[in-house]
Short mmCIF file of C-alpha atoms in Angstrom, two decimals:
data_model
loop_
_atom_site.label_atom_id
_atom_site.label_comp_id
_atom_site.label_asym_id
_atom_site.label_seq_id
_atom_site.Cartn_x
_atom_site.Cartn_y
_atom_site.Cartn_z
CA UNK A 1 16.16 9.60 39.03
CA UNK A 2 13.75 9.39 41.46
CA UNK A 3 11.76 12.49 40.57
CA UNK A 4 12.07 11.30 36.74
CA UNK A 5 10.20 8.02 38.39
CA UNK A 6 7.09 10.07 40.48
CA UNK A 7 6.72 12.55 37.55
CA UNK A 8 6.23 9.32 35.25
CA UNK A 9 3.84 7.81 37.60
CA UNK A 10 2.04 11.32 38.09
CA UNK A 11 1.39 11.42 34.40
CA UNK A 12 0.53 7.68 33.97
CA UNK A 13 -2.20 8.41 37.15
CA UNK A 14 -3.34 11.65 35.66
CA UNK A 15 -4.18 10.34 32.40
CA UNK A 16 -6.36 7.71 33.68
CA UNK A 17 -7.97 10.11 36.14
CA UNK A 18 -8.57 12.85 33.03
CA UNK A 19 -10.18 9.80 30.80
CA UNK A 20 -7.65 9.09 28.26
CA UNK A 21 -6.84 6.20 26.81
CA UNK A 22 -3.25 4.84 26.03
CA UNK A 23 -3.32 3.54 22.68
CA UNK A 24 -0.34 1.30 21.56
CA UNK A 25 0.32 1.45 17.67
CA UNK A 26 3.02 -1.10 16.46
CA UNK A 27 3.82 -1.30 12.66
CA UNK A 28 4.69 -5.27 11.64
CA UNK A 29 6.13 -6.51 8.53
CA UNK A 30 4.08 -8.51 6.51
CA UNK A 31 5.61 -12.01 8.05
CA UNK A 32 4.98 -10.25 11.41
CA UNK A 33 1.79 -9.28 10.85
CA UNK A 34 0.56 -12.84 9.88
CA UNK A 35 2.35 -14.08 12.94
CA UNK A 36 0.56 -11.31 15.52
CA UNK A 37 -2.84 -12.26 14.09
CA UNK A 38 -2.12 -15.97 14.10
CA UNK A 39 -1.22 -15.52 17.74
CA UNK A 40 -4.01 -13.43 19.29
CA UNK A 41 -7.32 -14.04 20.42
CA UNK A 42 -10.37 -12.04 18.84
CA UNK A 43 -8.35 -9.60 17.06
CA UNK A 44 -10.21 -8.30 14.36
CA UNK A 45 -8.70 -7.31 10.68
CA UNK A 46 -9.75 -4.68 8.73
CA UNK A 47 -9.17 -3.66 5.21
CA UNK A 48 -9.37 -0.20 4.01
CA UNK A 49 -9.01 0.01 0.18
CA UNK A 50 -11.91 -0.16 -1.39
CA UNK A 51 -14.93 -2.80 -2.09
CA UNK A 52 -13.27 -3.66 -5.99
CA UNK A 53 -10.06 -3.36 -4.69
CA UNK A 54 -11.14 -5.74 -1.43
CA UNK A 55 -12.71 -8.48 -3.79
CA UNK A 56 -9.65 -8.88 -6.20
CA UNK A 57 -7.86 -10.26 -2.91
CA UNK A 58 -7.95 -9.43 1.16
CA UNK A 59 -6.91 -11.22 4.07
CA UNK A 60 -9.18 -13.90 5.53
CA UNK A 61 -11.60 -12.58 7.77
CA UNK A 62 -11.15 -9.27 7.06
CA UNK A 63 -13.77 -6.35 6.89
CA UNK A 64 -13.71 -4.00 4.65
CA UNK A 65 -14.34 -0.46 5.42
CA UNK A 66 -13.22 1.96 2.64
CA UNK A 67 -11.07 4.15 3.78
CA UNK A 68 -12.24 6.40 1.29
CA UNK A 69 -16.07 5.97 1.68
CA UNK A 70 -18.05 8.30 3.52
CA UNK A 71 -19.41 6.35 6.33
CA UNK A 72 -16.03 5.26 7.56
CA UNK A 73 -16.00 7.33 10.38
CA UNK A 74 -19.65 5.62 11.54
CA UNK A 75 -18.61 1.86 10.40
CA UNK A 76 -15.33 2.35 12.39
CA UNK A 77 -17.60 3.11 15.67
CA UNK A 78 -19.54 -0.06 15.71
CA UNK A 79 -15.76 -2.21 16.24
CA UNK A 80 -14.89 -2.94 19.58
CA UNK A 81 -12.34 -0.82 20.98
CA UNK A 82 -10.94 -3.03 23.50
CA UNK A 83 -10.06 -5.63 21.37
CA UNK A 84 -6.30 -5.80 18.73
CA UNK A 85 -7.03 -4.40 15.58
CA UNK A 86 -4.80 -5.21 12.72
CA UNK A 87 -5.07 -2.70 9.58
CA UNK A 88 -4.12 -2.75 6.08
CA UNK A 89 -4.52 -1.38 2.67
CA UNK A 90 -2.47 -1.89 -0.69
CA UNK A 91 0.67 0.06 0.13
CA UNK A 92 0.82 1.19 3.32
CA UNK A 93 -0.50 5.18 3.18
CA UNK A 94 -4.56 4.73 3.75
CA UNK A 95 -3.84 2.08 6.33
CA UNK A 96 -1.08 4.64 8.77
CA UNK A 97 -4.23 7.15 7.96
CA UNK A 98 -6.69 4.93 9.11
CA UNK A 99 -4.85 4.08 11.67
CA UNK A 100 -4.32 7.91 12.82
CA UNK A 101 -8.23 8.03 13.31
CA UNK A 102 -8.58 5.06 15.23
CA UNK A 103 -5.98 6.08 17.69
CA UNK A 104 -7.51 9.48 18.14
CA UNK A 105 -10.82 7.51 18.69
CA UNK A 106 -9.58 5.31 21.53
CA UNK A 107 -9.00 1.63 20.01
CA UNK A 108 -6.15 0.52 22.64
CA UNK A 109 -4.43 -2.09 20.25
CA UNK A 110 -3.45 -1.06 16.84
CA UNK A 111 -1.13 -3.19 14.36
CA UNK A 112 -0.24 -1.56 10.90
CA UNK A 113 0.65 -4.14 7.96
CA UNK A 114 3.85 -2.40 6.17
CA UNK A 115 3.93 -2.15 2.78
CA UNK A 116 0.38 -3.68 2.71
CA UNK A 117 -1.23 -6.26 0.49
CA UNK A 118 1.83 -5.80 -2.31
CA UNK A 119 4.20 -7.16 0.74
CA UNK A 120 1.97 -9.56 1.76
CA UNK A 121 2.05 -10.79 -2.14
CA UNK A 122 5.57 -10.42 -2.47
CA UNK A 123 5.91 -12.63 0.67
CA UNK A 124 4.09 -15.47 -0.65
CA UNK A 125 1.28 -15.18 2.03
CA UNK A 126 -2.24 -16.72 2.02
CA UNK A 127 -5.42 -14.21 0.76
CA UNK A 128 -8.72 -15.61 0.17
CA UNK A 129 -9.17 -16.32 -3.51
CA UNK A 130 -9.10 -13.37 -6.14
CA UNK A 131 -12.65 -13.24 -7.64
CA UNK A 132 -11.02 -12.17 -10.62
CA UNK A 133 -7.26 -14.53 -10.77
CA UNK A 134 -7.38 -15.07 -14.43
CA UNK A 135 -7.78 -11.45 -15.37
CA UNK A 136 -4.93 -9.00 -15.69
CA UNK A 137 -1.88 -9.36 -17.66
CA UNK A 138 0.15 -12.54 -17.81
CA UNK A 139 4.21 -12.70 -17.58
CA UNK A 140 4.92 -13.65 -20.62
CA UNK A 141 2.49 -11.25 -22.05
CA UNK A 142 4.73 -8.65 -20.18
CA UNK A 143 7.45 -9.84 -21.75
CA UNK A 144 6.27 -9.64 -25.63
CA UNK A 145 5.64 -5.99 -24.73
CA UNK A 146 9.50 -5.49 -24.08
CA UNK A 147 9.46 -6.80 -28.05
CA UNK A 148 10.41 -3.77 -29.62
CA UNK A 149 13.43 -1.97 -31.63
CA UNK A 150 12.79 1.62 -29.12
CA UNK A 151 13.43 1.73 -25.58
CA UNK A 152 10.20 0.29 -23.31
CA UNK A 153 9.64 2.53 -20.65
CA UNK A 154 6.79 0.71 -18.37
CA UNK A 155 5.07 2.65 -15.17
CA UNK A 156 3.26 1.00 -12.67
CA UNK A 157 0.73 3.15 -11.17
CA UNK A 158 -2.86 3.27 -9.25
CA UNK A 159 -5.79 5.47 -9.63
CA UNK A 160 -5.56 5.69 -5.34
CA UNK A 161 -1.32 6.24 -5.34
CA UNK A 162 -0.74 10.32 -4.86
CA UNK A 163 2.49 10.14 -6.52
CA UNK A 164 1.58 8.47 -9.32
CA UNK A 165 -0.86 11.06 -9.72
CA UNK A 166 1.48 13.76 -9.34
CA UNK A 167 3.86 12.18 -12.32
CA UNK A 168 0.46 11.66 -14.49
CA UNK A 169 0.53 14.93 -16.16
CA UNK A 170 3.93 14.81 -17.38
CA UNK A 171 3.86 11.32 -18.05
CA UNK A 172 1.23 12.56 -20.44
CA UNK A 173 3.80 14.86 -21.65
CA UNK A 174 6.59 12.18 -22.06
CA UNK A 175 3.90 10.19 -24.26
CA UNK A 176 3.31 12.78 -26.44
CA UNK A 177 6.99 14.39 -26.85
CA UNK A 178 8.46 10.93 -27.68
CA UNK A 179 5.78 9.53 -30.23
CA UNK A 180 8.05 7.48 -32.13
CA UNK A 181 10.91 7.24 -29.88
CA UNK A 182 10.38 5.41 -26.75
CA UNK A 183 7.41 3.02 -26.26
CA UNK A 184 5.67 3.92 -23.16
CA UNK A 185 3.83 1.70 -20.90
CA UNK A 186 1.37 2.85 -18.19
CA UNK A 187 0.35 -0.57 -16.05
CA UNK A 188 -2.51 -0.14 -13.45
CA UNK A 189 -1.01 -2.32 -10.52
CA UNK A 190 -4.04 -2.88 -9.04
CA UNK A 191 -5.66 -4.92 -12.23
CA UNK A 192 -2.52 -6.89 -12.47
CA UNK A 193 -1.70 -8.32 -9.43
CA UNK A 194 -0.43 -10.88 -10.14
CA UNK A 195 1.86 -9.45 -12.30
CA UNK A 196 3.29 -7.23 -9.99
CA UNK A 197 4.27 -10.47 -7.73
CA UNK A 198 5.86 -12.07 -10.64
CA UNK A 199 8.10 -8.92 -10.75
CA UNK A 200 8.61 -8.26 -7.37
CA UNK A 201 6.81 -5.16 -7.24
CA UNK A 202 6.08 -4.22 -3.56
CA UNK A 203 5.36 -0.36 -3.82
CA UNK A 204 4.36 2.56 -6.17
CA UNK A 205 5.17 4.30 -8.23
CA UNK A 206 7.59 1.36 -10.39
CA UNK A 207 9.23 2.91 -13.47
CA UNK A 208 11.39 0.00 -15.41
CA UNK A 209 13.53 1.11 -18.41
CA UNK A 210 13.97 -1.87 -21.27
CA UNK A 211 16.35 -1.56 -24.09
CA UNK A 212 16.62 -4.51 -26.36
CA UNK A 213 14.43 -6.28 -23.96
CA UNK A 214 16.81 -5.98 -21.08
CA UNK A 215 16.10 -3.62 -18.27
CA UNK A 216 18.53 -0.70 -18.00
CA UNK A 217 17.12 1.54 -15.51
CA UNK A 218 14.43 0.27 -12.46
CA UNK A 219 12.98 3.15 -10.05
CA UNK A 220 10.83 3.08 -6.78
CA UNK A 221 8.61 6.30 -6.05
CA UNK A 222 8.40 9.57 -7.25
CA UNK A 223 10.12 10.83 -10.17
CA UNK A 224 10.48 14.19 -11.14
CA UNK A 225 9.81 14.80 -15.07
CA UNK A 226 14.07 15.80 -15.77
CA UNK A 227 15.35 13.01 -14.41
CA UNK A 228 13.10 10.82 -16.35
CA UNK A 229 13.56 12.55 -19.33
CA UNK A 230 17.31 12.01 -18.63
CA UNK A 231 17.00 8.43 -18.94
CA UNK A 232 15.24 8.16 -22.00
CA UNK A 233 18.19 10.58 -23.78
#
């Protein structure tokens, strides 16, 4: 036990001798992340979708550095290291990326928002004003869509989600096959916010089956093309 104890010490000592810096990375619900940044002192938020996706809705005080731009690397540099940083996105995967990098570049404090902005949402939680709140598709617009003597199939998706992009191709496919059949419904999440609270949507891909206007079949994340295809049989 007591060797267990030196070595620990040893390596503690040793890393502060060599340089390094001990990052601590804790990932908070969305509730928990509204508490930790209510709570601390000069943390600083940052938001890593992208400038349209930013202005639709973000966190007050946030920055926004695009996870996807190329100067992220450079805008990251100019934040203070020593100080808590909490980071989001929409989901969840650019912000555990971003994240990633700002460990390996020393920031000591790092707080990931699960589930991201479509948590947050979900949870009822305060965002500075959507530039654009009257814009995407109402509920009851939704609903008319379900209107129909053929199955509904609707798919939430975004143009930044990797499996949605994955299933895009056969979706396609789907489309085409069963002209006539099913009605198909591709919904980009991130122009319809507020639709996507309404229904509870936290994550993506959302597939949601409707037969005589009630749902039959709901699915979160990937889907391969046969099991799909099952459903629609």
């Amino acid at each position: 036990m007591r060797y267990i104890a030196v070595l620990f010490f040893s390596i503690v000592v040793n890393g502060f001798a060599s340089g390094q810096v001990l990052t601590d990375t804790i990932s908070l619900s969305a509730e928990g992340f509204a508490d930790k940044i209510a709570s601390t002192e000069h943390g600083i938020i940052v938001d890593v979708r992208t400038p349209g996706e930013f202005k639709k809705g973000h966190l007050q005080n946030a920055l926004n550095l695009d996870w996807t731009g190329s100067e992220f690397r450079e805008q990251l540099a100019t934040l203070d290291k020593s100080q808590p940083v909490f980071v989001y996105c929409l989901s969840g995967g650019r912000s555990t990326a971003a994240a990633e990098v700002m460990r390996e570049t020393g920031f000591r404090h790092v707080y990931e928002m699960q589930g991201g902005m479509m948590k947050w949402r979900a949870a009822g939680l305060r965002e500075v004003s959507l530039a654009n709140q009257g814009a995407g598709m109402t509920l009851t617009e939704y609903e008319a869509l379900l209107n129909s003597n053929k199955p509904v199939l609707v798919d939430f998706y975004a143009d930044w989600c990797a499996p949605c992009k994955k299933m895009e191709p056969y979706m396609d496919r789907i489309i085409a096959d069963m002209d006539g059949k099913v009605r198909v419904l591709r919904i980009n999440a991130d122009e319809n916010a507020a639709l996507c609270k309404e229904l509870g949507i936290s994550g993506l891909p959302v597939l949601k089956l409707y037969k005589d206007g009630e749902i039959v079949w709901d699915h979160s994340g990937f889907a391969e093309e046969d099991a799909i295809r099952e459903k629609l049989k």
